[in-house]
Short mmCIF file of C-alpha atoms and ligand atoms in Angstrom, two decimals:
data_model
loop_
_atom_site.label_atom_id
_atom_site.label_comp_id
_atom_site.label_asym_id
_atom_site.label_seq_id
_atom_site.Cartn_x
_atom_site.Cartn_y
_atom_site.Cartn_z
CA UNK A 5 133.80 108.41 112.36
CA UNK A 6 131.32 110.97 111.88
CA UNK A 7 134.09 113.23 110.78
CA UNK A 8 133.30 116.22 113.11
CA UNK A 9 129.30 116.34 111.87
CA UNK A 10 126.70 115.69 114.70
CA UNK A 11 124.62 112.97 112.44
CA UNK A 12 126.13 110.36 109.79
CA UNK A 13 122.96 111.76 107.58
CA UNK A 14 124.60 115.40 107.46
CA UNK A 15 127.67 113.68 106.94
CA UNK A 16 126.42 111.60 103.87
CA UNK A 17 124.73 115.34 102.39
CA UNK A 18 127.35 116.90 102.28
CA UNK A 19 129.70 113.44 100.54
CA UNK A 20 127.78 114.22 98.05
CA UNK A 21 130.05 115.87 95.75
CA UNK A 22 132.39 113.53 96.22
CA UNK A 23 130.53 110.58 95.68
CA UNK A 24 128.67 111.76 92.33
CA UNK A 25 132.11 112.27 91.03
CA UNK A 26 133.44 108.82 92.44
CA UNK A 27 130.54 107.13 90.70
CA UNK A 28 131.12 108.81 87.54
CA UNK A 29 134.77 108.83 87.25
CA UNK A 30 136.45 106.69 84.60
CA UNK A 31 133.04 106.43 83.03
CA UNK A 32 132.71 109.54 81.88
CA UNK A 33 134.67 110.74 79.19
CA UNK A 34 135.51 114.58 79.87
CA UNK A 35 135.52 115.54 76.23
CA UNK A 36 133.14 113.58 74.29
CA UNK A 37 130.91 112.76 76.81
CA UNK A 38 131.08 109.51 75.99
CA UNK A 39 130.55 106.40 78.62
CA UNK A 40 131.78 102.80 79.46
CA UNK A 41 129.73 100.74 81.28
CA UNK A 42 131.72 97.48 80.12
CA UNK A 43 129.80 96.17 83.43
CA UNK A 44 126.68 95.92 81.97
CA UNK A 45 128.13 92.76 79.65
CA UNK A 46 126.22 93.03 76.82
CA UNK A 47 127.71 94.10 72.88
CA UNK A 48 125.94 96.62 70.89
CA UNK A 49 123.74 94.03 68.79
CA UNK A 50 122.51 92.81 72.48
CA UNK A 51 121.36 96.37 73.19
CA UNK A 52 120.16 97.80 70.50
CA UNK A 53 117.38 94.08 70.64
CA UNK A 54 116.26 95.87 73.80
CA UNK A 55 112.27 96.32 73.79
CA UNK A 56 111.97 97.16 76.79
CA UNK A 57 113.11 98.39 80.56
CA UNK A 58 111.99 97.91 83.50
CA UNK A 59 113.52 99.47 86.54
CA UNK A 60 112.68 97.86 89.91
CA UNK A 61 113.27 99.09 93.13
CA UNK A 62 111.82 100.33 96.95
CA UNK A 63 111.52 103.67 98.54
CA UNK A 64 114.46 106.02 97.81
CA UNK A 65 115.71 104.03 95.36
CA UNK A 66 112.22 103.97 93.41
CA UNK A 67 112.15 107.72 93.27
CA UNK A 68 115.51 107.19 91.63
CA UNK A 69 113.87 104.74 89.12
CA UNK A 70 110.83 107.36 88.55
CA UNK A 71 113.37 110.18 87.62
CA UNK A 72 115.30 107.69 85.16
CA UNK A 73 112.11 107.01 83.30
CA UNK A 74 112.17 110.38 82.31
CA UNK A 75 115.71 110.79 80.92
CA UNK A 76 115.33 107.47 79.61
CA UNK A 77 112.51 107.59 77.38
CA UNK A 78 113.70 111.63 76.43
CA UNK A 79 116.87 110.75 75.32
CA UNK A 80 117.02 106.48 74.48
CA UNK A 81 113.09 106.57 73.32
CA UNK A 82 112.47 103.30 74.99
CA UNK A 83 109.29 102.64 76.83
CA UNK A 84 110.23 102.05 80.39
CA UNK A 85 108.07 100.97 83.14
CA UNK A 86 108.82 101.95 86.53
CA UNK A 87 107.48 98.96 89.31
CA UNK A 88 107.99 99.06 93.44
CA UNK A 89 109.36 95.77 93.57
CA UNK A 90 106.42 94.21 96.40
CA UNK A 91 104.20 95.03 93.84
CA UNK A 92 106.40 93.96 90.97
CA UNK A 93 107.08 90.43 92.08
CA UNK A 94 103.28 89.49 92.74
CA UNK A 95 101.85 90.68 89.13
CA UNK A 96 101.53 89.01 85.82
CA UNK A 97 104.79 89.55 84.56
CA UNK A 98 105.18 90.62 80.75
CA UNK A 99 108.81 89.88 80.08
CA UNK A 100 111.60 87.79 78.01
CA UNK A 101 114.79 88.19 76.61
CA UNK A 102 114.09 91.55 74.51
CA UNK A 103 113.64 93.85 78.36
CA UNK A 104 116.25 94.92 80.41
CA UNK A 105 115.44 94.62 83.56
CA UNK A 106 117.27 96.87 86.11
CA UNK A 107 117.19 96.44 89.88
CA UNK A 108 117.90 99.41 91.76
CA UNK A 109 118.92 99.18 95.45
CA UNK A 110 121.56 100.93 97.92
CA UNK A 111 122.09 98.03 100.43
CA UNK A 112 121.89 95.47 97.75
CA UNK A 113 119.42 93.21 100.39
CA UNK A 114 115.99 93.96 99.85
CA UNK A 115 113.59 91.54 100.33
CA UNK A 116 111.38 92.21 97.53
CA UNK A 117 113.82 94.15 95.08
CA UNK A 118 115.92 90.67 95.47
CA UNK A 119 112.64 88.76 94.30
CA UNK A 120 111.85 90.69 91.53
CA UNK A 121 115.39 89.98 90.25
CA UNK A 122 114.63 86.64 90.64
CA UNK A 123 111.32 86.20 88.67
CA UNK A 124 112.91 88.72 85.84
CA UNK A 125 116.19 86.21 85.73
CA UNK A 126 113.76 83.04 85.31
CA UNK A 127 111.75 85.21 82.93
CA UNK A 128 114.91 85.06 80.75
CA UNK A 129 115.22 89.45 80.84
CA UNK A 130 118.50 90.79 81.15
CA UNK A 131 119.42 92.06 84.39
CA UNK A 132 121.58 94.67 85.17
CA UNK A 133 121.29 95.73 88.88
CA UNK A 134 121.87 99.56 89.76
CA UNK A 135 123.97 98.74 93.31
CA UNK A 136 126.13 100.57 96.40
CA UNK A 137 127.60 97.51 98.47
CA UNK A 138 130.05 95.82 96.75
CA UNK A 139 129.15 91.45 96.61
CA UNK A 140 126.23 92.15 98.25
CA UNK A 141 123.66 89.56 97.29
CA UNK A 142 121.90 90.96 94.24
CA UNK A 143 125.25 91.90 92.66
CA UNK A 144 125.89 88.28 92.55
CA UNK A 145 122.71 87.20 91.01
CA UNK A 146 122.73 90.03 88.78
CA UNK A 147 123.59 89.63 85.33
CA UNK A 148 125.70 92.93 85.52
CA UNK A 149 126.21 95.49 88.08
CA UNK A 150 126.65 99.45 87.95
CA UNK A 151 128.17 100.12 91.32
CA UNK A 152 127.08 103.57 92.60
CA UNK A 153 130.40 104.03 94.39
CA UNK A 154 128.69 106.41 97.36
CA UNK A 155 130.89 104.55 99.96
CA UNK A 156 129.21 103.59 103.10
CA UNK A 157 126.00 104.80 103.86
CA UNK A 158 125.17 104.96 108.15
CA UNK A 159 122.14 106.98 107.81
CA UNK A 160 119.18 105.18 108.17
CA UNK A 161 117.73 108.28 105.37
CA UNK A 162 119.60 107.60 102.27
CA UNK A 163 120.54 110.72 100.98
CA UNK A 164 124.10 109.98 98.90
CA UNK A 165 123.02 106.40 97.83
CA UNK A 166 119.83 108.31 96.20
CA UNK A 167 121.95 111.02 94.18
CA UNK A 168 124.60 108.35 92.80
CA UNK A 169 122.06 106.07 91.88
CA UNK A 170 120.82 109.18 89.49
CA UNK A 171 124.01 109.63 88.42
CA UNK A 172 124.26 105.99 87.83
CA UNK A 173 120.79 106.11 85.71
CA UNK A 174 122.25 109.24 83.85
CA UNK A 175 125.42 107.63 82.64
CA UNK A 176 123.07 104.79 81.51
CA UNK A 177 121.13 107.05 80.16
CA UNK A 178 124.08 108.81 77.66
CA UNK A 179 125.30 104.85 77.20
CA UNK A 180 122.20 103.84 75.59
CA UNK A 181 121.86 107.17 73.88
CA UNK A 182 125.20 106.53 72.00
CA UNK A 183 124.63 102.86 71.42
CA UNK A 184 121.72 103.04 70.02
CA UNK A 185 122.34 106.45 68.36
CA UNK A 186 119.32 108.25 69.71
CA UNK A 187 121.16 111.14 71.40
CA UNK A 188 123.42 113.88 69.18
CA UNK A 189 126.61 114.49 70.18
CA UNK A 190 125.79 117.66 70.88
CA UNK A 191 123.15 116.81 73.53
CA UNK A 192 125.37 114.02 75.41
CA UNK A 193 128.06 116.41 75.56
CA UNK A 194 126.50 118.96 76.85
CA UNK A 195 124.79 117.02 79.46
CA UNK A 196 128.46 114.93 80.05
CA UNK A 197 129.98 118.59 80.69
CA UNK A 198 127.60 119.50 83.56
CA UNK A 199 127.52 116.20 85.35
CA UNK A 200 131.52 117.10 85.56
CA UNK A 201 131.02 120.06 86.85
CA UNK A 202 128.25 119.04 89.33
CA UNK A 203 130.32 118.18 92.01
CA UNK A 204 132.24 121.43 92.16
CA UNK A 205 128.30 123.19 92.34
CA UNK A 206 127.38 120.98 94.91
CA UNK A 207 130.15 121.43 96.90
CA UNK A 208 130.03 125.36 97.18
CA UNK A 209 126.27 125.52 97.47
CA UNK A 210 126.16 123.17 100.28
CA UNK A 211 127.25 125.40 103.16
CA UNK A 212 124.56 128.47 102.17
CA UNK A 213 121.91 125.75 101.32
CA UNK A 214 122.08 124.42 104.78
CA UNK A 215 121.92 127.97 106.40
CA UNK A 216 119.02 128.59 104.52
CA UNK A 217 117.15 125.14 105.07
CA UNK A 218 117.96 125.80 108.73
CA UNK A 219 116.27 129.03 108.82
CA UNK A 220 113.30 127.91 107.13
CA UNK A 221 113.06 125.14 109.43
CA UNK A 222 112.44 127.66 112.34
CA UNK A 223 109.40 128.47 110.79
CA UNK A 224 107.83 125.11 110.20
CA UNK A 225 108.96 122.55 113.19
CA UNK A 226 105.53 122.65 114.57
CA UNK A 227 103.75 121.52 111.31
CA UNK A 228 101.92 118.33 111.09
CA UNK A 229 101.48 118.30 107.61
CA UNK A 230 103.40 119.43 104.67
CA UNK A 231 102.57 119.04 100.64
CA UNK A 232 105.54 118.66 98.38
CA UNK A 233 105.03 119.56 94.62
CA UNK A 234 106.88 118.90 91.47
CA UNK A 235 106.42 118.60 87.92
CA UNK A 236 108.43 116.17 84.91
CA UNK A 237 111.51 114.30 86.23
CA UNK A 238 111.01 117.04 89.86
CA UNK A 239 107.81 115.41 90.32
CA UNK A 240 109.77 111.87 91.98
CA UNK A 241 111.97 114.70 93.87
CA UNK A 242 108.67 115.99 95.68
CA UNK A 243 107.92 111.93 96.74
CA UNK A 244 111.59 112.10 97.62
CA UNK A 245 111.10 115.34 99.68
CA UNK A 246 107.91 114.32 101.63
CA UNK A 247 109.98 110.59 102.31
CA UNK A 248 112.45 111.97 103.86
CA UNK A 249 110.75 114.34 106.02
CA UNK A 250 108.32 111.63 107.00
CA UNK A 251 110.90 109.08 108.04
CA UNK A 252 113.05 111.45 110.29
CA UNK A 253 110.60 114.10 111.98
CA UNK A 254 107.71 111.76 111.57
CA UNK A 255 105.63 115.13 110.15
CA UNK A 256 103.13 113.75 107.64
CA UNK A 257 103.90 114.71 104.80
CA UNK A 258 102.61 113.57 100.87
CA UNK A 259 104.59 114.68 97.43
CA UNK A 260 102.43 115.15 94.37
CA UNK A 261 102.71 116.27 90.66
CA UNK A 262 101.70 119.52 90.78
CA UNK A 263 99.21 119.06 88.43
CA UNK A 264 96.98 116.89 90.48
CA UNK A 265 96.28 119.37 92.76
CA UNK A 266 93.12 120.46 91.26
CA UNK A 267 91.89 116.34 91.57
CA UNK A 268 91.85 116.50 95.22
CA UNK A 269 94.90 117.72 97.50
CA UNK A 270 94.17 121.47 96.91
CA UNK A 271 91.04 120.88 99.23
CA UNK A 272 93.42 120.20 101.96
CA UNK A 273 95.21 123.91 101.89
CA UNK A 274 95.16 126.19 104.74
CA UNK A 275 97.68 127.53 106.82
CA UNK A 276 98.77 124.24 108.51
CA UNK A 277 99.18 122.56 105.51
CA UNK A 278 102.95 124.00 104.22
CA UNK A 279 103.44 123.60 100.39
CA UNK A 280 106.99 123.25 98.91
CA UNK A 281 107.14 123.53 95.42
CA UNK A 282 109.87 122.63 92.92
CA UNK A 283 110.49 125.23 90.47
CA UNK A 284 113.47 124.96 88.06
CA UNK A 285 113.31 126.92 85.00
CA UNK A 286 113.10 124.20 83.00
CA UNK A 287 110.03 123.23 80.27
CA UNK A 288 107.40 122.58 82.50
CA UNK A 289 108.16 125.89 85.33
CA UNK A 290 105.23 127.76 83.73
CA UNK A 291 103.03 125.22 84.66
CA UNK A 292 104.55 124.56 87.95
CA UNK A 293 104.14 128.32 89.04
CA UNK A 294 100.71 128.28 87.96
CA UNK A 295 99.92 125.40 90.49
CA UNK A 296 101.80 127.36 93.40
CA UNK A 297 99.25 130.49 92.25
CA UNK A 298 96.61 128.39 93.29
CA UNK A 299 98.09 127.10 96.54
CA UNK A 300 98.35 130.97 97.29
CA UNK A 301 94.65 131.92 96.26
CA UNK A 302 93.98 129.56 98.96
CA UNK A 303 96.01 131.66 101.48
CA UNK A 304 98.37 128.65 101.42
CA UNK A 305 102.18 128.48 103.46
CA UNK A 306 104.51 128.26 100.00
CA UNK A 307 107.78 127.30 100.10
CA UNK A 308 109.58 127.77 96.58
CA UNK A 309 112.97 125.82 95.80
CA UNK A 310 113.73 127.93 92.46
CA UNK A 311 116.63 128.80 90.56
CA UNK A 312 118.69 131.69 91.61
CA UNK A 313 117.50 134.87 89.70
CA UNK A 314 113.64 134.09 89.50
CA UNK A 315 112.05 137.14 89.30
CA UNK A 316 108.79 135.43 90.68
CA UNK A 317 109.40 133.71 93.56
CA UNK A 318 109.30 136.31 96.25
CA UNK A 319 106.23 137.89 95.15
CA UNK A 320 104.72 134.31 95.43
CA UNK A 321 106.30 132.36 98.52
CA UNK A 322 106.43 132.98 101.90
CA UNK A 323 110.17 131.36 101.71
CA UNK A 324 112.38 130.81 98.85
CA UNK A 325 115.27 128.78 98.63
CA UNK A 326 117.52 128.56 95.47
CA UNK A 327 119.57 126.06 93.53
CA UNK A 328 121.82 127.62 91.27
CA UNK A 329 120.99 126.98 86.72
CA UNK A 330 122.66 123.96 85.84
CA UNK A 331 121.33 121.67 82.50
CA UNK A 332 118.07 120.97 82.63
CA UNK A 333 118.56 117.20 83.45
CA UNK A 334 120.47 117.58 86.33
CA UNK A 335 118.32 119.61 87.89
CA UNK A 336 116.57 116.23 90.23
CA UNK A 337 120.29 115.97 91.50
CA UNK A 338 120.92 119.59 92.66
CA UNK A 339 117.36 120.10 93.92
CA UNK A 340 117.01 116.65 96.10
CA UNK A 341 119.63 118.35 98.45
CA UNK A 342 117.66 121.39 100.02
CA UNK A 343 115.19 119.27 100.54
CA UNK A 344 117.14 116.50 102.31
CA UNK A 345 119.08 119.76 104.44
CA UNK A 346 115.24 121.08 105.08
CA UNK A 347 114.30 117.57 106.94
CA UNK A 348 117.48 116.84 108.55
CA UNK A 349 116.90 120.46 109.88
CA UNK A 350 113.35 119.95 110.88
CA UNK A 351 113.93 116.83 112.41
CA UNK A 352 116.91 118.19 114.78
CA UNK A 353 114.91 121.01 115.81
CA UNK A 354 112.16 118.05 116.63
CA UNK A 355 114.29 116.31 118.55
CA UNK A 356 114.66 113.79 116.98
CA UNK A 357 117.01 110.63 116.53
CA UNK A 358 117.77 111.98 112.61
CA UNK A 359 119.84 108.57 111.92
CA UNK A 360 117.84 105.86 113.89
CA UNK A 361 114.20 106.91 113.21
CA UNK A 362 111.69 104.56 114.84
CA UNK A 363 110.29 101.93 113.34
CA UNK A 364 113.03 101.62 110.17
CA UNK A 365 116.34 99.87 109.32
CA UNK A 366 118.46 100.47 106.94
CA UNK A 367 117.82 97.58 104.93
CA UNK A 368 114.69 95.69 104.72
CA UNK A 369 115.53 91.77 104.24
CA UNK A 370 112.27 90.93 104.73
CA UNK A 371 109.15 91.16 102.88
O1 M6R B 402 118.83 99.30 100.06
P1 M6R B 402 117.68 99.69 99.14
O2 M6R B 402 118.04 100.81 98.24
O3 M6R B 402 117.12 98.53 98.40
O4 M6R B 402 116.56 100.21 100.13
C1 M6R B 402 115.32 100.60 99.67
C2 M6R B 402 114.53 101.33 100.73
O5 M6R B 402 114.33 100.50 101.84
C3 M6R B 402 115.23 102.61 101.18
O6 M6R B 402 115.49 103.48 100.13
C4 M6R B 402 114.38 103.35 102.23
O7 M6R B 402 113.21 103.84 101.65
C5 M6R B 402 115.20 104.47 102.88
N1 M6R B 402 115.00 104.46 104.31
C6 M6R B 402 114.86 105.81 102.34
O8 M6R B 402 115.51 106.85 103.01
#
């Protein structure tokens, strides 16, 4: 059942190509870029009344949520609010029927996500639940349901669930951007093109990704500590990073934007405290490199995950690792798998048991 791969989490990595494309196929048109969600139930008068969204969710699928703010307010100019849902369901709530309120969750189960459905549904929002498991319970409370069809996920990590719930959020993303016609045609199709071609990437940089990771982990499966950095819609793949490290080789480990190094973290740099640092060239890698020079002022342990051709990286980090260019916004999907390949590999090397870690389950039915 594991298909010939020692953990179901290695297994579920390298899905990914397959998934992605399962969760956007027959959504995506391949020429116009244009995308059905005729699951989400509402007609365009109904959407374009939205105010307001607010995306819901815990752990993985929060850093999902944190990424989709960004595309969402780039390209649909809503204001979206981002809430963990244990801290969601016991505030003052500001909603009604003008905010779309989107759950997010793999297993469909959690305690808290389900209560914050809940309150939103009694609130009189419109909720549309980002899903995996097919009738699981907050697909049938839900006012609408994007499936992320990832297929099973074993792993205690979620690693697939995580990257089709982005895809899920990006195809929501383009949706809204036609509807409410605050994305050119030109912009949705170009992004529309590279989420088809996505899987194809994925799928050939998978094998040289994990040799790499592997490598690297050699070098860093005594640490106690790591620092993940990122900046923009990279910044929820450093929280992403350091979570999954964290939960499988029980390092310590803490993600950060980049620029809130300087307000504290950087005080913690030496050479047991690793940094990995996100660097696509996108609009904010300027700033992002500037952050890693300070890391190495400190006579800090870099670790770069860059795009291929960077001229700086090597002069900077003690390891690189790199993602090939893809469009700018898909850049959180190609550059969450190194970093779950670097803490599966960490984590074996630990000994450790990569798809039961202590202490978790896969889903979390109670508060
Ligand atoms: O099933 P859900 O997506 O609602 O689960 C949410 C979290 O419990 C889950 O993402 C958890 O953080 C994972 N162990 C992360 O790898």
């Amino acid at each position: 059942e594991k298909a010939g791969y020692r953990h179901f989490m290695l297994k579920e990595i390298f899905e990914q190509p397959q998934a992605i494309l399962n969760t956007f196929r027959g959504r995506l048109d391949p020429e116009t870029g244009k995308v059905q969600l005729p699951e989400i139930g509402l007609n365009a008068v109904e959407l374009k009344k939205i105010s307001r969204i607010s995306l819901v969710a815990c752990g993985t699928s929060w850093h999902a949520a944190l990424v989709a703010k960004y595309w969402l307010e780039k390209w649909v100019g809503i204001p979206v609010e981002v809430d963990i849902a244990s801290e969601f369901r016991y505030r003052r709530l500001l909603l009604d029927e003008t905010v779309m309120v989107v759950p997010i969750s793999q297993s469909g189960e959690t305690a808290d996500t389900l209560a914050g459905l809940r309150l939103a549904k009694k609130m009189g929002a419109k909720v549309i639940a980002i899903c995996n498991v097919l009738g699981s319970t907050i697909t049938r409370e839900a006012h609408g349901t994007i499936y992320t069809h990832a297929g099973p996920e074993i792993g205690v990590a979620s690693t697939k669930a995580f990257t089709c719930q982005l895809t899920a959020l990006l195809l929501l993303t383009l949706f809204l951007g036609e509807v409410r016609k605050t994305m050119s045609a030109k912009n949705r199709k170009a992004i529309g093109h590279a989420l088809l071609e996505l899987p194809a990437l994925m799928e050939q940089e998978l094998p040289r990704l994990q040799e790499e990771t592997a490598r690297i982990a050699e070098a860093f499966t005594h640490s106690r500590d790591f620092l993940y950095l990122g900046r923009g819609s990279n910044f929820p793949i450093a929280l992403e990073g350091a979570l999954k490290l964290k939960e499988i080789s029980y390092i310590h480990a803490e993600g950060y934007a980049a620029g809130e190094l300087k307000h504290g973290p950087i005080a913690l740099i030496d050479r047991d405290m690793p940094v990995l640092a996100l660097a696509p060239k996108d609009s904010v890698y300027e700033k992002v490199i500037s952050n890693v020079e300070e890391v190495k002022a400190r006579n800090g342990r870099i670790i770069l995950v860059a795009n291929a051709g960077d001229k700086n990286c090597r002069r900077i980090a003690e390891q690189v690792i790199t993602v090939p260019l893809c469009h700018e916004e898909l850049n959180p999907i190609l550059f969450v798998v190194p970093l779950q390949l670097l803490a599966y590999e960490i984590a074996n090397l630990r000994g450790c048991d990569v798809d039961q870690p202590r202490n978790l389950a896969k889903s979390v039915t109670v508060e």
